[in-house]
Coordinates of C-alpha atoms in Angstrom, one line a residue:
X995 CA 20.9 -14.0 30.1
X996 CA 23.2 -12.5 32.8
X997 CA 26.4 -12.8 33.6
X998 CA 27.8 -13.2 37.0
X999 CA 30.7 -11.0 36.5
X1000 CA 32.7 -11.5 39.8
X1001 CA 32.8 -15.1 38.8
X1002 CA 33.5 -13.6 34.6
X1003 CA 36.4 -11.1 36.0
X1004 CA 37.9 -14.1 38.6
X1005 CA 38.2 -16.2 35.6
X1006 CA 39.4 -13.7 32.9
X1007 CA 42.2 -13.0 35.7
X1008 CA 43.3 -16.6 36.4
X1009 CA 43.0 -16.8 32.3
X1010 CA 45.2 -13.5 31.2
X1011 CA 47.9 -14.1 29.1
X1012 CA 46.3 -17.7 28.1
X1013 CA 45.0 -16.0 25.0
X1014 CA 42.1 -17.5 22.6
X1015 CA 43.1 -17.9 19.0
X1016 CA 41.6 -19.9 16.5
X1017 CA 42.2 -21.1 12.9
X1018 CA 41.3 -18.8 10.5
X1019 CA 39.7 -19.7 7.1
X1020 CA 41.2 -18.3 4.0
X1021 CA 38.8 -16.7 1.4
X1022 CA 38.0 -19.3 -1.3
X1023 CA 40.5 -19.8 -3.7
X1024 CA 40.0 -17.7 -7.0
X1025 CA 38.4 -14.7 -5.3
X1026 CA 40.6 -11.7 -6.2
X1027 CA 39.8 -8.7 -4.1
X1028 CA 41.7 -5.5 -4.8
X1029 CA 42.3 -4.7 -1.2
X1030 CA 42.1 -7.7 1.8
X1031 CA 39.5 -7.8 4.8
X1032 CA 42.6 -7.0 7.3
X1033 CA 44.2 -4.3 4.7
X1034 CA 40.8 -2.5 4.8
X1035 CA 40.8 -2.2 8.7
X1036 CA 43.7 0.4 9.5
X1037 CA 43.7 1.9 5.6
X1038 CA 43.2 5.7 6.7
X1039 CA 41.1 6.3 3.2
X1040 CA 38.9 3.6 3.6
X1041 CA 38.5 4.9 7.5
X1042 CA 37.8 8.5 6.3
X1043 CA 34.9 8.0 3.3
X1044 CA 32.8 5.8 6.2
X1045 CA 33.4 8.5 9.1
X1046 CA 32.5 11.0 6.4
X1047 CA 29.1 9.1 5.0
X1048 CA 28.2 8.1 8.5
X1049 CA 29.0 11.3 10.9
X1050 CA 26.8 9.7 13.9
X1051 CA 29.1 6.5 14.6
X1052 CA 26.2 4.2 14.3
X1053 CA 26.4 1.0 12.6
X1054 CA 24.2 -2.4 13.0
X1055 CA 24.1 -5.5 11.2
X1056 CA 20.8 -7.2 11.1
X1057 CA 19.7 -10.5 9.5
X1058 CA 21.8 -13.8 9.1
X1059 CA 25.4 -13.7 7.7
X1060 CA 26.3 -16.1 4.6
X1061 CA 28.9 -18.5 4.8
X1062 CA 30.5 -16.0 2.5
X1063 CA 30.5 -12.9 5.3
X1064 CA 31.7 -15.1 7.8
X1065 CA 34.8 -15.5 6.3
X1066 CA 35.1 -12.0 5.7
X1067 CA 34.9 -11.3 8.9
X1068 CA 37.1 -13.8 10.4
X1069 CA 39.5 -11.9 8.2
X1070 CA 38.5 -8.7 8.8
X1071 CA 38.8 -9.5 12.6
X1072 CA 41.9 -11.4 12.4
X1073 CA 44.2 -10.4 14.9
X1074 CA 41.9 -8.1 17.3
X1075 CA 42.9 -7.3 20.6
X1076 CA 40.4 -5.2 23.1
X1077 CA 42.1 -3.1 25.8
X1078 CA 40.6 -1.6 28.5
X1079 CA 38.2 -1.3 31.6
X1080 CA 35.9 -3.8 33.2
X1081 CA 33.7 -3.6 30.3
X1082 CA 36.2 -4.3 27.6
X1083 CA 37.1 -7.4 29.9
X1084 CA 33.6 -8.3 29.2
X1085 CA 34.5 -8.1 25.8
X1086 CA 36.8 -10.2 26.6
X1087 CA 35.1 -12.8 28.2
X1088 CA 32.8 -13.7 25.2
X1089 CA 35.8 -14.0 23.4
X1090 CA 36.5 -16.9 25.8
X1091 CA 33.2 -18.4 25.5
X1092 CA 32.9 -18.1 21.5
X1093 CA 36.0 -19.1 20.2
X1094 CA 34.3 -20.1 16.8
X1095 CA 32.3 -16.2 15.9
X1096 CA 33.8 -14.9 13.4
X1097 CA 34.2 -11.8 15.6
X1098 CA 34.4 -12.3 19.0
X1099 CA 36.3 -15.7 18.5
X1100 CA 39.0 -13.6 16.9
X1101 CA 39.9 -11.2 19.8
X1102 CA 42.2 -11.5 22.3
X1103 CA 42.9 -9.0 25.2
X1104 CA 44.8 -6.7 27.1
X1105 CA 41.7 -5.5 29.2
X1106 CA 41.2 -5.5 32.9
X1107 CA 38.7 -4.1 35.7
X1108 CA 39.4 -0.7 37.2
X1109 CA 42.2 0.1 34.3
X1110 CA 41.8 3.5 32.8
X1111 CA 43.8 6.0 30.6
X1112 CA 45.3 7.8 33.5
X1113 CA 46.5 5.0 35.2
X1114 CA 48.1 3.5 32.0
X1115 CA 50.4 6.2 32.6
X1116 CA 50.6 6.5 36.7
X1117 CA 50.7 3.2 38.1
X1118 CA 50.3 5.1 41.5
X1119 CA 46.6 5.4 40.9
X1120 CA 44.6 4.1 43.3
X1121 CA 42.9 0.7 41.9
X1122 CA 45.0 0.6 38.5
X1123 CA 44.1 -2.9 37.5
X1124 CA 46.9 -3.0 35.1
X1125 CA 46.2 -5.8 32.4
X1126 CA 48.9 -8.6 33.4
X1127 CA 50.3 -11.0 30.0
X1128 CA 51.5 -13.9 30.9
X1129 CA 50.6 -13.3 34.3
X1130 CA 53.5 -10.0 34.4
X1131 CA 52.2 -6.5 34.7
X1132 CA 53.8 -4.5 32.2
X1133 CA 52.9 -1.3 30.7
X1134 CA 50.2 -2.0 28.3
X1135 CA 51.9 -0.6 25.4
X1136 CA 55.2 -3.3 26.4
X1137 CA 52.3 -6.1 27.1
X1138 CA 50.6 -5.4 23.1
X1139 CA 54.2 -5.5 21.9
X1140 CA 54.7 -9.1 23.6
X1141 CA 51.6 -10.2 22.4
X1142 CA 52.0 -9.2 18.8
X1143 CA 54.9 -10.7 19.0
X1144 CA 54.1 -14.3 19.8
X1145 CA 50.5 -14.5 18.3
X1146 CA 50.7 -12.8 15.2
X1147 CA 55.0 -11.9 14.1
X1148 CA 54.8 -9.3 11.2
X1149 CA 51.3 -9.5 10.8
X1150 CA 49.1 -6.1 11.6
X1151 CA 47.4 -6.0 14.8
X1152 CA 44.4 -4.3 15.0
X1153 CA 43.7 -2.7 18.4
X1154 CA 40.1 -1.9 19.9
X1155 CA 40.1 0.6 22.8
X1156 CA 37.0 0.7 25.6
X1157 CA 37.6 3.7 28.1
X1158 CA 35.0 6.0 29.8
X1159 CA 34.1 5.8 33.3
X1160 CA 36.9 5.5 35.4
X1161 CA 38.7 8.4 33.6
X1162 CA 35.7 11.1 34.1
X1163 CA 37.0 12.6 37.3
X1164 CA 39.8 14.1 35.3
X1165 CA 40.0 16.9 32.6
X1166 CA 42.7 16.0 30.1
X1167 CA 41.1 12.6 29.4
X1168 CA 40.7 12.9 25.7
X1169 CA 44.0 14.5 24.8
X1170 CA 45.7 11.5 27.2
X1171 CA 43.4 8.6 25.3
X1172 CA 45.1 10.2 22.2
X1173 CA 48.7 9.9 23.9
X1174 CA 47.9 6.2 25.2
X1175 CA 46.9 5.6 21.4
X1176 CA 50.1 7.0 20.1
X1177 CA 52.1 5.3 22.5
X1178 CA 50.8 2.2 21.3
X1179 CA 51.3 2.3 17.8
X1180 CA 55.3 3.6 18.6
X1181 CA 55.6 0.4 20.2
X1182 CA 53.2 -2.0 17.6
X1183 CA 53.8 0.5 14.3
X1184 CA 52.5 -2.3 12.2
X1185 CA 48.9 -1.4 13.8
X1186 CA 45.7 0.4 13.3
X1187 CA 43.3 1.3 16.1
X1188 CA 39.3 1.7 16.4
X1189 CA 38.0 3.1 19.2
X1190 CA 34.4 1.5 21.1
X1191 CA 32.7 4.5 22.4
X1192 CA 32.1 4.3 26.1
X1193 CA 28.4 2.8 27.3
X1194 CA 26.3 4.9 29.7
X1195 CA 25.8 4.5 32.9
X1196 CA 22.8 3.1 34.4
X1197 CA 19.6 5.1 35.6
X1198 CA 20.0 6.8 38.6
X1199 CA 23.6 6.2 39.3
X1200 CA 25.2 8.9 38.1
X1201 CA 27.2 11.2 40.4
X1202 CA 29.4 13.7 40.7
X1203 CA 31.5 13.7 37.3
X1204 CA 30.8 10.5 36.7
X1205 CA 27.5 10.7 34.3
X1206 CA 26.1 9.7 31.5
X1207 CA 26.2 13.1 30.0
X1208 CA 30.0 13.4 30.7
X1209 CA 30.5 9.9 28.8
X1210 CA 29.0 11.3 25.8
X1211 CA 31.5 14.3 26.0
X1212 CA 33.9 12.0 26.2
X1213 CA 33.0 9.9 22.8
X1214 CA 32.1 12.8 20.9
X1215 CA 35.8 14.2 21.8
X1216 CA 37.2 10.5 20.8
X1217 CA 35.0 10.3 17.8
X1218 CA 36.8 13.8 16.5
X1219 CA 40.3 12.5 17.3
X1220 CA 39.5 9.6 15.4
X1221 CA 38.4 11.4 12.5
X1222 CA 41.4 13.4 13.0
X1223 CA 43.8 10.6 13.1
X1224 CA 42.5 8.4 10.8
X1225 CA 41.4 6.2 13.5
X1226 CA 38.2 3.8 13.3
X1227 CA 35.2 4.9 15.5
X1228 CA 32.3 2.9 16.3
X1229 CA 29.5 4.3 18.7
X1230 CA 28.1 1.3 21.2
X1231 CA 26.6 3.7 23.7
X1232 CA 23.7 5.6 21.7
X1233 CA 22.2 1.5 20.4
X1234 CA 22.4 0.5 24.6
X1235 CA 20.9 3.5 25.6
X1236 CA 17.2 4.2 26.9
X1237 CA 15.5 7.8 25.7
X1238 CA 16.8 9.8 28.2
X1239 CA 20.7 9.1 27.3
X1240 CA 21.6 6.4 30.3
X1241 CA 22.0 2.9 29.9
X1242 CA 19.3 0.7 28.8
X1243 CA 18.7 -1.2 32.2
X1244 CA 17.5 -4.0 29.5
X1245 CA 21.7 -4.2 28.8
X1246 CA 22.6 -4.2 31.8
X1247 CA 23.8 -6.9 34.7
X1248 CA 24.5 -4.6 37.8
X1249 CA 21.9 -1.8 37.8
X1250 CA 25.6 0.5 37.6
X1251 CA 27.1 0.1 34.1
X1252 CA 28.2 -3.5 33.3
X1253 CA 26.5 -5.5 30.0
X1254 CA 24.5 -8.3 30.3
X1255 CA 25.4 -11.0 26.9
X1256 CA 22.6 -8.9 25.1
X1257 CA 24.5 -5.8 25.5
X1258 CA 27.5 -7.5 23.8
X1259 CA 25.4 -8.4 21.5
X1260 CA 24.9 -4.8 20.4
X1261 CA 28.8 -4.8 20.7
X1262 CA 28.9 -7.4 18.1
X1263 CA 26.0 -6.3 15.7
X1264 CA 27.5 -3.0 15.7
X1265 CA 31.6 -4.1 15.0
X1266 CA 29.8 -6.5 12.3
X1267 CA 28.3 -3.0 10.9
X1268 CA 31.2 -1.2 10.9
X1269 CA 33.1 -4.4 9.1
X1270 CA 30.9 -4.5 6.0
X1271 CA 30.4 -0.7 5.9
X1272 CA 34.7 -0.6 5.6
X1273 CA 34.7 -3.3 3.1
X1274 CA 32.1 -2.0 1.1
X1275 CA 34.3 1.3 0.8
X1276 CA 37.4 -0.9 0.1
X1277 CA 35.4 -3.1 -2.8
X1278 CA 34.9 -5.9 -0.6
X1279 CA 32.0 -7.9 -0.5

């Protein structure tokens, strides 16, 4: 199935700040767990054993999930935000249309087409496509605070970052995603952060710096950071891509870069990985 993204983007604009939540199901009374489904998201330990037993990033779920793991993951997921680039709008848009999966019903977003890392910071770049809330622009950091704020008060959030293209043409891109990821948690401290490692770019299109191999650079910079950081790290762009390193054109809508629902669906098997693989390490299952 494709998605007709200028029609996906027009709506996820006319919809930003009317975020998705959902009730969320309690695990069933009498189960005792020595460290919750949200506790095990942003504990630093927990982040550290899987990074260590699992140094390429990969992680897929396969199979049919229990009544049992879909609680888990509604609570592992609770209170999920995505922020980033067209892509991560994507993201963002099967939110919108599955409200009731346990994953992607649980996210709601601070993501909009053409925003980058740079131009979180320089709202003079040409194209920004700042993420609006409520229909305000702020910067994103303010716009997470607001949103923590009235969706979830004193609860953690738990922030999902999707950069990569937009951001190749410049050379301090990792050390700045760091910064933007810093900045963040100053203004949300109650918060942990995993970051989606860019998808490839699409046979044939790449040009100038913007390539498939410089995307790669870019993850395998993130993915040390994260390890550095204690930050969650979860590679989506080796599963969509095609033997030679660019985008499977199988995932994708455009022939440039954007996912069809099947590439999302790699998005979700792979977040659904890296879900059981933390629990497992936290004594969860």
């Amino acid at each position: 199935m494709r998605i007709n993204f200028k029609k996906s983007f027009a709506t996820l604009l006319l919809l930003t700040g009317i975020m998705v939540t959902q009730s969320l199901s309690a695990l069933a009374q009498g189960t005792l767990l020595a460290m919750t489904p949200s506790k095990a998201v942003g504990d630093p330990s927990v982040a550290a054993s899987v990074a260590a037993a699992n140094p390429s990033g990969v992680y897929t779920f396969t199979g049919t999930t229990t009544e049992h793991q879909n609680q888990l993951l509604k609570q592992y997921f609770k209170n999920s935000v995505i922020i980033g680039d067209s892509i991560g709008c994507g993201w963002g848009y099967q939110a919108i249309k599955y409200p009731s999966d346990p994953v992607m019903g649980n996210f709601l977003y601070l993501a909009c087409p053409g925003f980058c890392v740079h131009s979180a910071f320089d709202d003079t770049i040409e194209d920004p496509g700042t993420p609006t809330y409520k229909g305000v622009k702020h910067p994103v950091w303010e716009s997470l605070k607001l949103l923590a704020e009235d969706f979830h008060p004193g609860e953690t959030t738990h922030i999902y970052l999707h950069f990569g293209y937009k951001d190749q043409k410049w050379n301090d891109t990792p050390e700045l995603y760091v910064k933007l990821i810093q900045t963040l948690q100053e203004y949300v401290p109650d918060s942990d952060v995993t970051i989606i490692g860019a998808s490839y770019m699409y046979p044939g299109k790449s040009g100038g710096p913007y390539t498939s191999k410089n995307i790669k650079k870019l993850n395998l910079a993130m993915q040390k950071y994260a390890n550095t950081y204690g930050w969650g790290y979860v590679n989506v762009g080796d599963p969509l891509a095609n033997k030679n390193g660019d985008l499977n054109p199988a995932y994708c809508c455009d022939e440039f870069m954007h996912l069809t629902e099947e590439g999302y669906d790699v998005w979700k098997k792979s977040l659904m990985g890296y879900a059981f693989a933390r629990m497992t390490a936290a004594g969860i299952s």
